[in-house]
Each structure stands twice: as C-alpha cells, then as structure tokens.
Amino acid sequence: LWRRCSVDYQAAHPFICAIALSPFMVKPPACALILLAAGAATRMGRPKQLLAVQGQPLLRYLVEKNLTAPVTPIIVILGAQAAVIRPCLDGLPVEIVEHAGWAEGMGSSLRTGIAALAACSPASTGVIIALADEPNLSADHITALIETHRRTGQPIVASAYGTIRRPPVFFAKKYFAALAALQGEAGASQLLRD
C-alpha cells in the first residue's frame, strides 16, 4: 500500500511527502485524481461543495462515490471557504491542499494540484482532472477514461458532452509540465484545443 502524504506534514513542509512502497506492491499506482473544489461558487449564495446530495455534502458524496476508482492519491484542492468545507472530508483517504491563491483562477488551482501530485506521488503516469461540482462523476467514468488511454495510447482523453470536450479529463504525465504552467481562468481547456 502507498503511505499517504499526511496533511499535517504538508502544512509543516509544503509539498514534501514521504512515499513508501509496500514490499508486496510490484508497481506504483499509475493514475491520480485531482478534484478541483477551490472556487467561491458565489451564484449559489453558499459553498456549492456543501450542497446536499443524497443526504451528504456534494464534495463528500463525490469522494466517497469515487473511492473505488483505480486512482491514488485523490487530491482535493480547496480555496474559498476552505475552513468551512474541509470538515466535510473528515475521515476520508484524500489529500487536502488548501490553495491560498484560488482567486487567480482555475489555472492556478491546477498548478497547485500538479505540484501536490509531484510531491505525493512522483511515480504517477497519469492524472484525472475533475470538477467537484459534478454529482454524476463516477468511478465507472474515471475507469473508462483510464482504459481508453490504455487502449488507444492517447495522452489526453476528455469526456464529451455532445460536441463539447470537458472534465473529467485524463492527462498522461507528458502533459504535467503544461498543466503546471497554466494561468488564469481557462484551466486546461486550451490543452484540449491543441
């Protein structure tokens, strides 16, 4: 099993994590999941991440629903109202990163997520980027993205909604540097167009 990066350790030592492989594990997990949950969600009047879905906060519902997906670690990027949102993740096996610069836009949240991934799981060969306001995100969908990458060799596998490509999206490691260089609100959409 992977030893997960402790949030307390990360707080004391930003983005430095100790990773240890069990002697029984032949190879490290290949794919991580980054859930972007840093936005202010001002249209809702309260944090969207805390809206009730099947009796629990949306963010907790999403994480629990995707714990069976073939991804590790699961990294949750919080920003606006992090102190209010963070408790809804208590007890879940996730890495929580509080991103102070969340107001810069989705690009900065992605940069923060990729930096956390590089520290916590440098052996990851891919990452799924997902938005934390998609209650239909499922372990089956995540698995399908990973399997499509494995089957086709495509370094980017996006979800399609009609003719629109959008998250969740699989990115192979060769795109980690591009994700880490993103700026502004656009997020990874520019990579989907290239």
mmCIF file of N, CA, C and O in Angstrom, residues 18-72:
data_model
loop_
_atom_site.group_PDB
_atom_site.id
_atom_site.type_symbol
_atom_site.label_atom_id
_atom_site.label_comp_id
_atom_site.label_asym_id
_atom_site.label_seq_id
_atom_site.Cartn_x
_atom_site.Cartn_y
_atom_site.Cartn_z
ATOM 1 N N ALA A 18 6.644 11.941 2.108
ATOM 2 C CA ALA A 18 7.405 10.695 2.097
ATOM 3 C C ALA A 18 6.523 9.609 1.522
ATOM 4 O O ALA A 18 5.392 9.439 1.947
ATOM 5 N N ILE A 19 7.042 8.904 0.559
ATOM 6 C CA ILE A 19 6.267 7.836 -0.065
ATOM 7 C C ILE A 19 7.030 6.527 0.130
ATOM 8 O O ILE A 19 8.230 6.467 -0.065
ATOM 9 N N ALA A 20 6.321 5.511 0.515
ATOM 10 C CA ALA A 20 6.960 4.211 0.700
ATOM 11 C C ALA A 20 6.098 3.143 0.059
ATOM 12 O O ALA A 20 4.892 3.149 0.206
ATOM 13 N N LEU A 21 6.726 2.265 -0.678
ATOM 14 C CA LEU A 21 6.018 1.142 -1.271
ATOM 15 C C LEU A 21 6.060 -0.051 -0.340
ATOM 16 O O LEU A 21 7.079 -0.326 0.279
ATOM 17 N N SER A 22 4.970 -0.731 -0.257
ATOM 18 C CA SER A 22 4.938 -1.991 0.450
ATOM 19 C C SER A 22 5.801 -2.979 -0.333
ATOM 20 O O SER A 22 5.858 -2.928 -1.556
ATOM 21 N N PRO A 23 6.444 -3.913 0.339
ATOM 22 C CA PRO A 23 7.239 -4.900 -0.400
ATOM 23 C C PRO A 23 6.374 -5.798 -1.277
ATOM 24 O O PRO A 23 6.881 -6.473 -2.147
ATOM 25 N N PHE A 24 5.049 -5.774 -1.061
ATOM 26 C CA PHE A 24 4.164 -6.623 -1.850
ATOM 27 C C PHE A 24 3.681 -5.948 -3.125
ATOM 28 O O PHE A 24 3.083 -6.581 -3.965
ATOM 29 N N MET A 25 3.924 -4.648 -3.252
ATOM 30 C CA MET A 25 3.437 -3.928 -4.421
ATOM 31 C C MET A 25 4.502 -3.997 -5.513
ATOM 32 O O MET A 25 5.644 -3.624 -5.305
ATOM 33 N N VAL A 26 4.113 -4.492 -6.669
ATOM 34 C CA VAL A 26 5.052 -4.645 -7.766
ATOM 35 C C VAL A 26 5.317 -3.312 -8.443
ATOM 36 O O VAL A 26 6.432 -2.993 -8.784
ATOM 37 N N LYS A 27 4.285 -2.515 -8.652
ATOM 38 C CA LYS A 27 4.475 -1.221 -9.293
ATOM 39 C C LYS A 27 3.547 -0.198 -8.644
ATOM 40 O O LYS A 27 2.509 -0.551 -8.098
ATOM 41 N N PRO A 28 3.931 1.075 -8.711
ATOM 42 C CA PRO A 28 3.106 2.108 -8.083
ATOM 43 C C PRO A 28 1.826 2.340 -8.868
ATOM 44 O O PRO A 28 1.731 1.987 -10.043
ATOM 45 N N PRO A 29 0.842 2.942 -8.222
ATOM 46 C CA PRO A 29 -0.383 3.269 -8.938
ATOM 47 C C PRO A 29 -0.055 4.205 -10.089
ATOM 48 O O PRO A 29 0.808 5.070 -9.971
ATOM 49 N N ALA A 30 -0.723 4.028 -11.198
ATOM 50 C CA ALA A 30 -0.381 4.783 -12.394
ATOM 51 C C ALA A 30 -1.132 6.095 -12.510
ATOM 52 O O ALA A 30 -0.671 6.996 -13.188
ATOM 53 N N CYS A 31 -2.283 6.210 -11.894
ATOM 54 C CA CYS A 31 -3.117 7.384 -12.140
ATOM 55 C C CYS A 31 -3.646 7.973 -10.839
ATOM 56 O O CYS A 31 -4.040 7.248 -9.934
ATOM 57 N N ALA A 32 -3.644 9.292 -10.788
ATOM 58 C CA ALA A 32 -4.168 10.018 -9.630
ATOM 59 C C ALA A 32 -5.462 10.720 -10.042
ATOM 60 O O ALA A 32 -5.791 10.799 -11.225
ATOM 61 N N LEU A 33 -6.160 11.254 -9.058
ATOM 62 C CA LEU A 33 -7.355 12.058 -9.291
ATOM 63 C C LEU A 33 -7.186 13.376 -8.559
ATOM 64 O O LEU A 33 -6.875 13.381 -7.366
ATOM 65 N N ILE A 34 -7.355 14.480 -9.282
ATOM 66 C CA ILE A 34 -7.365 15.802 -8.667
ATOM 67 C C ILE A 34 -8.776 16.352 -8.806
ATOM 68 O O ILE A 34 -9.277 16.503 -9.924
ATOM 69 N N LEU A 35 -9.400 16.613 -7.669
ATOM 70 C CA LEU A 35 -10.735 17.219 -7.636
ATOM 71 C C LEU A 35 -10.575 18.704 -7.330
ATOM 72 O O LEU A 35 -10.050 19.073 -6.275
ATOM 73 N N LEU A 36 -10.994 19.535 -8.262
ATOM 74 C CA LEU A 36 -10.898 20.978 -8.088
ATOM 75 C C LEU A 36 -12.144 21.481 -7.372
ATOM 76 O O LEU A 36 -13.249 21.418 -7.909
ATOM 77 N N ALA A 37 -11.954 21.970 -6.147
ATOM 78 C CA ALA A 37 -13.069 22.431 -5.317
ATOM 79 C C ALA A 37 -12.732 23.765 -4.677
ATOM 80 O O ALA A 37 -13.154 24.056 -3.561
ATOM 81 N N ALA A 38 -11.961 24.605 -5.383
ATOM 82 C CA ALA A 38 -11.442 25.830 -4.785
ATOM 83 C C ALA A 38 -12.302 27.059 -5.037
ATOM 84 O O ALA A 38 -12.141 28.069 -4.375
ATOM 85 N N GLY A 39 -13.218 27.004 -5.990
ATOM 86 C CA GLY A 39 -13.977 28.191 -6.383
ATOM 87 C C GLY A 39 -14.928 28.704 -5.321
ATOM 88 O O GLY A 39 -15.331 27.985 -4.410
ATOM 89 N N ALA A 40 -15.287 29.974 -5.468
ATOM 90 C CA ALA A 40 -16.163 30.639 -4.494
ATOM 91 C C ALA A 40 -17.625 30.254 -4.652
ATOM 92 O O ALA A 40 -18.387 30.326 -3.688
ATOM 93 N N ALA A 41 -18.040 29.854 -5.849
ATOM 94 C CA ALA A 41 -19.438 29.467 -6.097
ATOM 95 C C ALA A 41 -20.401 30.532 -5.589
ATOM 96 O O ALA A 41 -21.360 30.240 -4.893
ATOM 97 N N THR A 42 -20.148 31.778 -5.950
ATOM 98 C CA THR A 42 -20.944 32.898 -5.440
ATOM 99 C C THR A 42 -22.379 32.892 -5.941
ATOM 100 O O THR A 42 -23.261 33.440 -5.284
ATOM 101 N N ARG A 43 -22.649 32.268 -7.066
ATOM 102 C CA ARG A 43 -24.028 32.239 -7.590
ATOM 103 C C ARG A 43 -24.972 31.473 -6.676
ATOM 104 O O ARG A 43 -26.165 31.692 -6.682
ATOM 105 N N MET A 44 -24.432 30.557 -5.896
ATOM 106 C CA MET A 44 -25.267 29.711 -5.047
ATOM 107 C C MET A 44 -25.588 30.370 -3.704
ATOM 108 O O MET A 44 -26.461 29.904 -2.991
ATOM 109 N N GLY A 45 -24.843 31.401 -3.337
ATOM 110 C CA GLY A 45 -25.061 32.034 -2.052
ATOM 111 C C GLY A 45 -24.400 31.310 -0.890
ATOM 112 O O GLY A 45 -24.365 31.799 0.222
ATOM 113 N N ARG A 46 -23.886 30.125 -1.130
ATOM 114 C CA ARG A 46 -23.143 29.343 -0.145
ATOM 115 C C ARG A 46 -22.252 28.376 -0.907
ATOM 116 O O ARG A 46 -22.440 28.187 -2.120
ATOM 117 N N PRO A 47 -21.305 27.753 -0.254
ATOM 118 C CA PRO A 47 -20.395 26.861 -0.984
ATOM 119 C C PRO A 47 -21.148 25.725 -1.689
ATOM 120 O O PRO A 47 -21.863 24.956 -1.050
ATOM 121 N N LYS A 48 -20.958 25.657 -2.984
ATOM 122 C CA LYS A 48 -21.574 24.592 -3.780
ATOM 123 C C LYS A 48 -21.117 23.216 -3.289
ATOM 124 O O LYS A 48 -21.868 22.247 -3.338
ATOM 125 N N GLN A 49 -19.882 23.152 -2.807
ATOM 126 C CA GLN A 49 -19.321 21.892 -2.339
ATOM 127 C C GLN A 49 -20.100 21.300 -1.171
ATOM 128 O O GLN A 49 -19.997 20.110 -0.891
ATOM 129 N N LEU A 50 -20.896 22.147 -0.497
ATOM 130 C CA LEU A 50 -21.652 21.678 0.671
ATOM 131 C C LEU A 50 -23.133 21.453 0.392
ATOM 132 O O LEU A 50 -23.886 21.083 1.300
ATOM 133 N N LEU A 51 -23.566 21.666 -0.850
ATOM 134 C CA LEU A 51 -24.966 21.392 -1.191
ATOM 135 C C LEU A 51 -25.268 19.926 -0.932
ATOM 136 O O LEU A 51 -24.440 19.048 -1.194
ATOM 137 N N ALA A 52 -26.440 19.642 -0.423
ATOM 138 C CA ALA A 52 -26.801 18.265 -0.071
ATOM 139 C C ALA A 52 -27.117 17.439 -1.308
ATOM 140 O O ALA A 52 -27.898 17.841 -2.164
ATOM 141 N N VAL A 53 -26.481 16.293 -1.402
ATOM 142 C CA VAL A 53 -26.750 15.301 -2.436
ATOM 143 C C VAL A 53 -26.895 13.967 -1.726
ATOM 144 O O VAL A 53 -25.964 13.508 -1.047
ATOM 145 N N GLN A 54 -28.049 13.387 -1.828
ATOM 146 C CA GLN A 54 -28.360 12.121 -1.151
ATOM 147 C C GLN A 54 -27.969 12.167 0.331
ATOM 148 O O GLN A 54 -27.360 11.249 0.870
ATOM 149 N N GLY A 55 -28.298 13.303 0.953
ATOM 150 C CA GLY A 55 -28.129 13.425 2.390
ATOM 151 C C GLY A 55 -26.740 13.776 2.887
ATOM 152 O O GLY A 55 -26.493 13.749 4.087
ATOM 153 N N GLN A 56 -25.823 14.075 1.982
ATOM 154 C CA GLN A 56 -24.489 14.468 2.424
ATOM 155 C C GLN A 56 -23.948 15.596 1.553
ATOM 156 O O GLN A 56 -24.465 15.833 0.470
ATOM 157 N N PRO A 57 -22.910 16.306 2.022
ATOM 158 C CA PRO A 57 -22.359 17.385 1.213
ATOM 159 C C PRO A 57 -21.854 16.858 -0.138
ATOM 160 O O PRO A 57 -21.286 15.759 -0.211
ATOM 161 N N LEU A 58 -22.076 17.632 -1.184
ATOM 162 C CA LEU A 58 -21.700 17.230 -2.537
ATOM 163 C C LEU A 58 -20.257 16.753 -2.610
ATOM 164 O O LEU A 58 -19.968 15.709 -3.198
ATOM 165 N N LEU A 59 -19.323 17.483 -2.032
ATOM 166 C CA LEU A 59 -17.909 17.105 -2.132
ATOM 167 C C LEU A 59 -17.650 15.750 -1.480
ATOM 168 O O LEU A 59 -16.960 14.899 -2.049
ATOM 169 N N ARG A 60 -18.202 15.519 -0.312
ATOM 170 C CA ARG A 60 -18.032 14.214 0.350
ATOM 171 C C ARG A 60 -18.672 13.107 -0.488
ATOM 172 O O ARG A 60 -18.099 12.026 -0.655
ATOM 173 N N TYR A 61 -19.868 13.387 -1.005
ATOM 174 C CA TYR A 61 -20.572 12.422 -1.855
ATOM 175 C C TYR A 61 -19.689 12.019 -3.043
ATOM 176 O O TYR A 61 -19.549 10.832 -3.350
ATOM 177 N N LEU A 62 -19.077 13.008 -3.701
ATOM 178 C CA LEU A 62 -18.222 12.717 -4.862
ATOM 179 C C LEU A 62 -17.017 11.872 -4.477
ATOM 180 O O LEU A 62 -16.670 10.920 -5.185
ATOM 181 N N VAL A 63 -16.364 12.244 -3.400
ATOM 182 C CA VAL A 63 -15.181 11.496 -2.987
ATOM 183 C C VAL A 63 -15.565 10.058 -2.641
ATOM 184 O O VAL A 63 -14.949 9.105 -3.138
ATOM 185 N N GLU A 64 -16.584 9.869 -1.813
ATOM 186 C CA GLU A 64 -16.987 8.515 -1.429
ATOM 187 C C GLU A 64 -17.376 7.680 -2.644
ATOM 188 O O GLU A 64 -17.041 6.500 -2.733
ATOM 189 N N LYS A 65 -18.064 8.304 -3.581
ATOM 190 C CA LYS A 65 -18.524 7.613 -4.785
ATOM 191 C C LYS A 65 -17.354 7.156 -5.659
ATOM 192 O O LYS A 65 -17.478 6.200 -6.416
ATOM 193 N N ASN A 66 -16.210 7.828 -5.534
ATOM 194 C CA ASN A 66 -15.080 7.531 -6.410
ATOM 195 C C ASN A 66 -13.915 6.839 -5.711
ATOM 196 O O ASN A 66 -12.855 6.657 -6.316
ATOM 197 N N LEU A 67 -14.109 6.420 -4.475
ATOM 198 C CA LEU A 67 -13.045 5.722 -3.768
ATOM 199 C C LEU A 67 -12.703 4.379 -4.406
ATOM 200 O O LEU A 67 -11.602 3.865 -4.213
ATOM 201 N N THR A 68 -13.631 3.802 -5.165
ATOM 202 C CA THR A 68 -13.362 2.520 -5.812
ATOM 203 C C THR A 68 -12.724 2.671 -7.181
ATOM 204 O O THR A 68 -12.386 1.673 -7.821
ATOM 205 N N ALA A 69 -12.550 3.895 -7.647
ATOM 206 C CA ALA A 69 -11.893 4.124 -8.943
ATOM 207 C C ALA A 69 -10.417 3.732 -8.832
ATOM 208 O O ALA A 69 -9.827 3.824 -7.748
ATOM 209 N N PRO A 70 -9.818 3.297 -9.946
ATOM 210 C CA PRO A 70 -8.411 2.868 -9.904
ATOM 211 C C PRO A 70 -7.452 4.060 -9.907
ATOM 212 O O PRO A 70 -6.625 4.223 -10.811
ATOM 213 N N VAL A 71 -7.570 4.919 -8.903
ATOM 214 C CA VAL A 71 -6.735 6.113 -8.794
ATOM 215 C C VAL A 71 -6.206 6.243 -7.367
ATOM 216 O O VAL A 71 -6.889 5.889 -6.414
ATOM 217 N N THR A 72 -4.998 6.728 -7.266
ATOM 218 C CA THR A 72 -4.423 7.084 -5.978
ATOM 219 C C THR A 72 -3.195 7.936 -6.238
ATOM 220 O O THR A 72 -2.459 7.640 -7.177
#
